[in-house]
Tab-separated table of C-alpha atoms in Angstrom:
chain	number	residue	atom	x	y	z
A	180	MET	CA	22.117	12.183	3.686
A	181	TYR	CA	19.773	9.369	2.624
A	182	LYS	CA	18.710	11.114	-0.593
A	183	TYR	CA	22.344	10.960	-1.781
A	184	ILE	CA	22.648	7.193	-1.407
A	185	LYS	CA	19.031	6.294	-2.298
A	186	SER	CA	19.773	6.136	-6.061
A	187	ALA	CA	22.715	3.777	-5.543
A	188	LEU	CA	20.676	1.490	-3.245
A	189	ASP	CA	17.840	1.526	-5.777
A	190	ARG	CA	20.127	0.419	-8.632
A	191	VAL	CA	21.763	-2.308	-6.657
A	192	CYS	CA	18.374	-3.699	-5.566
A	193	ALA	CA	17.005	-3.422	-9.137
A	194	ALA	CA	19.999	-5.314	-10.572
A	195	LEU	CA	19.639	-8.089	-7.970
A	196	GLY	CA	15.887	-8.212	-8.594
A	197	LEU	CA	16.276	-8.573	-12.341
A	198	ILE	CA	18.855	-11.332	-11.849
A	199	VAL	CA	16.742	-13.283	-9.336
A	200	LEU	CA	13.468	-12.777	-11.306
A	201	ALA	CA	14.942	-13.273	-14.779
A	202	ILE	CA	13.402	-16.680	-15.446
A	203	PRO	CA	9.933	-15.890	-13.944
A	204	LEU	CA	9.828	-12.640	-15.918
A	205	LEU	CA	10.680	-14.451	-19.145
A	206	LEU	CA	7.956	-17.058	-18.486
A	207	ILE	CA	5.414	-14.271	-17.809
A	208	ALA	CA	6.449	-12.588	-21.099
A	209	LEU	CA	5.995	-15.907	-22.948
A	210	ALA	CA	2.554	-16.444	-21.433
A	211	ILE	CA	1.449	-12.980	-22.476
A	212	ARG	CA	2.642	-13.582	-26.096
A	213	CYS	CA	0.882	-16.938	-26.189
A	214	GLU	CA	-2.421	-15.520	-24.902
A	215	SER	CA	-2.732	-12.528	-27.210
A	216	ARG	CA	-1.048	-10.762	-30.099
A	217	GLY	CA	1.380	-7.977	-29.470
A	218	LYS	CA	4.544	-7.348	-27.510
A	219	ALA	CA	4.742	-8.685	-23.971
A	220	ILE	CA	6.254	-5.444	-22.697
A	221	PHE	CA	5.056	-2.006	-23.802
A	222	LYS	CA	6.494	1.399	-23.069
A	223	GLN	CA	4.708	4.665	-22.417
A	224	VAL	CA	5.929	8.243	-21.940
A	225	ARG	CA	5.669	9.441	-18.334
A	226	THR	CA	6.796	12.537	-16.450
A	227	GLY	CA	9.681	12.005	-14.028
A	228	LEU	CA	12.090	13.949	-11.837
A	229	ASN	CA	11.892	17.711	-12.381
A	230	GLY	CA	9.398	17.194	-15.217
A	231	LYS	CA	11.762	15.222	-17.423
A	232	GLU	CA	9.970	12.756	-19.647
A	233	PHE	CA	11.027	9.099	-19.985
A	234	TYR	CA	9.581	5.736	-21.166
A	235	VAL	CA	8.174	3.543	-18.465
A	236	TYR	CA	8.032	-0.229	-19.026
A	237	LYS	CA	5.153	-2.539	-18.096
A	238	PHE	CA	3.913	-6.023	-18.927
A	239	ARG	CA	1.009	-5.665	-21.355
A	240	THR	CA	-2.246	-6.571	-19.537
A	241	MET	CA	-4.794	-5.334	-22.066
A	242	TRP	CA	-5.799	-6.344	-25.579
A	243	ARG	CA	-4.673	-2.888	-26.737
A	244	THR	CA	-2.334	-0.288	-25.200
A	245	ASP	CA	-4.030	2.984	-26.250
A	246	VAL	CA	-6.803	3.028	-23.644
A	247	PRO	CA	-7.255	6.579	-22.331
A	248	PHE	CA	-5.945	7.278	-18.833
A	249	ASP	CA	-8.236	9.028	-16.370
A	250	LYS	CA	-6.330	11.210	-13.849
A	251	ASP	CA	-9.277	11.162	-11.399
A	252	ASN	CA	-9.862	7.406	-11.745
A	253	PRO	CA	-6.438	5.895	-12.502
A	254	VAL	CA	-7.236	2.354	-11.295
A	255	ILE	CA	-8.619	0.135	-14.008
A	256	GLU	CA	-11.343	-2.092	-12.586
A	257	ASP	CA	-10.957	-5.881	-12.682
A	258	ASP	CA	-14.039	-6.270	-14.879
A	259	ASN	CA	-12.709	-3.907	-17.548
A	260	ALA	CA	-13.365	-5.556	-20.955
A	261	GLU	CA	-9.947	-4.446	-22.255
A	262	LEU	CA	-8.093	-6.640	-19.749
A	263	THR	CA	-6.816	-10.003	-20.844
A	264	PRO	CA	-7.366	-12.997	-18.495
A	265	ALA	CA	-3.664	-13.085	-17.641
A	266	GLY	CA	-3.660	-9.312	-17.367
A	267	LYS	CA	-6.252	-9.396	-14.561
A	268	ILE	CA	-3.956	-11.611	-12.528
A	269	LEU	CA	-0.875	-9.584	-13.256
A	270	ARG	CA	-2.582	-6.343	-12.224
A	271	LYS	CA	-4.078	-7.812	-9.098
A	272	LEU	CA	-0.625	-8.889	-7.930
A	273	LYS	CA	1.061	-5.753	-9.349
A	274	ILE	CA	3.372	-7.993	-11.368
A	275	ASP	CA	2.730	-5.908	-14.506
A	276	GLU	CA	4.958	-3.219	-12.851
A	277	PHE	CA	8.036	-5.480	-12.532
A	278	PRO	CA	9.618	-4.432	-15.827
A	279	GLN	CA	10.061	-1.022	-14.196
A	280	LEU	CA	13.092	-2.510	-12.425
A	281	ILE	CA	14.720	-1.636	-15.747
A	282	ASN	CA	13.742	1.984	-15.232
A	283	VAL	CA	15.132	1.900	-11.679
A	284	LEU	CA	18.391	0.409	-12.969
A	285	ARG	CA	18.640	3.162	-15.512
A	286	GLY	CA	18.177	5.818	-12.829
A	287	GLU	CA	14.816	7.038	-14.193
A	288	MET	CA	12.795	5.712	-11.295
A	289	SER	CA	13.172	4.646	-7.671
A	290	LEU	CA	11.775	1.596	-5.924
A	291	ILE	CA	9.747	3.932	-3.751
A	292	GLY	CA	8.322	7.308	-4.830
A	293	PRO	CA	5.263	8.950	-6.422
A	294	ARG	CA	3.833	7.001	-9.319
A	295	PRO	CA	4.643	8.650	-12.674
A	296	PHE	CA	1.760	10.066	-14.793
A	297	MET	CA	1.570	10.846	-18.525
A	298	PRO	CA	2.716	14.341	-19.552
A	299	VAL	CA	-0.821	15.423	-20.438
A	300	TYR	CA	-1.886	15.019	-16.812
A	301	TYR	CA	1.164	16.867	-15.494
A	302	GLU	CA	-0.032	19.862	-17.510
A	303	GLN	CA	-3.369	19.725	-15.668
A	304	TYR	CA	-1.751	19.863	-12.209
A	305	ALA	CA	-2.190	22.895	-9.965
A	306	ASN	CA	1.101	24.579	-9.084
A	307	TRP	CA	1.201	23.035	-5.598
A	308	GLU	CA	0.841	19.513	-7.081
A	309	LYS	CA	3.932	19.824	-9.186
A	310	GLU	CA	6.129	19.513	-6.086
A	311	ARG	CA	5.637	15.760	-6.431
A	312	LEU	CA	8.226	15.916	-9.218
A	313	SER	CA	10.945	17.018	-6.821
A	314	VAL	CA	11.808	13.322	-6.260
A	315	LYS	CA	12.129	10.423	-8.640
A	316	PRO	CA	8.906	8.495	-9.440
A	317	GLY	CA	8.662	5.072	-7.892
A	318	MET	CA	7.262	1.574	-8.415
A	319	SER	CA	5.251	1.965	-5.254
A	320	GLY	CA	4.604	5.052	-3.112
A	321	LEU	CA	2.890	6.544	-0.103
A	322	ALA	CA	-0.327	7.174	-2.020
A	323	GLN	CA	-0.388	3.529	-3.167
A	324	VAL	CA	-0.298	2.295	0.474
A	325	SER	CA	-2.785	4.874	1.719
A	326	GLY	CA	-5.830	3.958	-0.361
A	327	ASN	CA	-4.681	4.725	-3.948
A	328	GLY	CA	-7.773	4.062	-6.071
A	329	TYR	CA	-10.049	5.029	-3.191
A	330	LEU	CA	-8.375	8.459	-2.865
A	331	THR	CA	-9.194	11.600	-4.844
A	332	SER	CA	-6.638	13.021	-7.244
A	333	GLU	CA	-5.787	15.795	-4.720
A	334	GLU	CA	-5.377	13.240	-1.898
A	335	ARG	CA	-2.908	11.236	-4.024
A	336	SER	CA	-0.981	14.444	-4.727
A	337	TYR	CA	-1.040	15.225	-0.979
A	338	TYR	CA	0.590	11.913	-0.130
A	339	ASP	CA	3.145	12.219	-2.931
A	340	ILE	CA	4.229	15.657	-1.773
A	341	TYR	CA	4.235	14.601	1.890
A	342	TYR	CA	6.587	11.813	0.857
A	343	ALA	CA	8.857	14.197	-1.031
A	344	ARG	CA	9.076	16.500	1.978
A	345	HIS	CA	9.755	13.713	4.507
A	346	LEU	CA	11.957	11.417	2.478
A	347	SER	CA	13.874	8.922	4.670
A	348	PHE	CA	15.159	5.380	4.713
A	349	PHE	CA	12.658	4.312	7.357
A	350	THR	CA	9.790	5.791	5.368
A	351	ASP	CA	10.827	3.768	2.325
A	352	VAL	CA	11.110	0.564	4.362
A	353	LYS	CA	7.670	1.202	5.872
A	354	ILE	CA	6.155	1.701	2.440
A	355	MET	CA	7.789	-1.516	1.148
A	356	PHE	CA	6.193	-3.531	3.965
A	357	LYS	CA	2.859	-1.808	3.480
A	358	THR	CA	3.019	-2.574	-0.231
A	359	VAL	CA	3.090	-6.279	0.623
A	360	GLY	CA	0.133	-5.718	2.936
A	361	VAL	CA	-1.823	-4.026	0.104
A	362	LEU	CA	-1.103	-7.001	-2.197
A	363	LEU	CA	-2.414	-9.414	0.425
A	364	LEU	CA	-5.336	-7.462	1.895
A	365	GLY	CA	-6.279	-4.900	-0.798
A	366	GLU	CA	-6.100	-1.105	-0.972
A	367	LYS	CA	-9.245	-0.425	0.986
A	368	LYS	CA	-7.772	-1.891	4.197
A	369	PHE	CA	-5.132	0.812	4.164
A	370	LEU	CA	-7.419	3.753	3.159
A	371	LYS	CA	-6.535	6.988	4.980
A	372	PRO	CA	-8.490	10.000	3.660
A	373	VAL	CA	-6.769	13.384	4.049
A	374	SER	CA	-8.423	15.886	6.400
A	375	VAL	CA	-9.530	19.259	5.066
A	376	ALA	CA	-7.099	21.018	7.432
A	377	ASP	CA	-4.069	18.987	6.321
A	378	MET	CA	-5.039	19.481	2.640
A	379	GLU	CA	-5.230	23.253	3.061
A	380	LYS	CA	-1.858	23.283	4.805
A	381	MET	CA	-0.318	21.350	1.947
A	382	LYS	CA	-1.806	23.661	-0.662
A	383	GLY	CA	-0.479	26.630	1.286
A	384	GLY	CA	3.034	25.252	1.320
A	385	GLU	CA	3.004	24.399	4.990
A	386	SER	CA	4.122	21.039	6.484
A	387	ALA	CA	1.070	18.836	6.999
A	388	ASP	CA	0.689	17.127	10.377
A	389	LYS	CA	0.769	13.537	9.280
A	390	ALA	CA	0.557	11.037	6.467
A	391	ALA	CA	0.261	7.266	6.520
């Protein structure tokens, strides 16, 4: 039942969020433009629900936007030379993701769901990993509150697929609260490596025992 009303709830929350945050978001965009040349918001092609491609929006946090993405190491370190001073702060607080409220409002994303990757990385997935595309991508997800950058690529896929198979309102609420915890305490505090047994079950199409 929840999956049928999730999209409507997402859009209502996204609309309210954009209204409430309108002035802060405009000030952030202005600060980015004043600090460095280029657009404050950039868009990038990502793979969404059922493999459909769409443009995801983010605040620009780097001097350039064509930095290669590493599927196995998706988290850009704070000392990366490509990050602008303001960009380091925006990334640390995850504020660079806020423009994706537009994607949620348009129905391309959800507030909670697997993070969307570029199409080139979707093509590298094993067949079992593609199940993560059975739900809309999200601004935050189970993998992001289970260690994210400290997880392997397969572990992130595990959590994404576990979420897709156990989608519920209470799971989404739990992830929202954990997202706040990650912002305050850091990803490592919430690290939960996946056991070999659970990983093998997931790859075999079985229901794994537990997630976060």
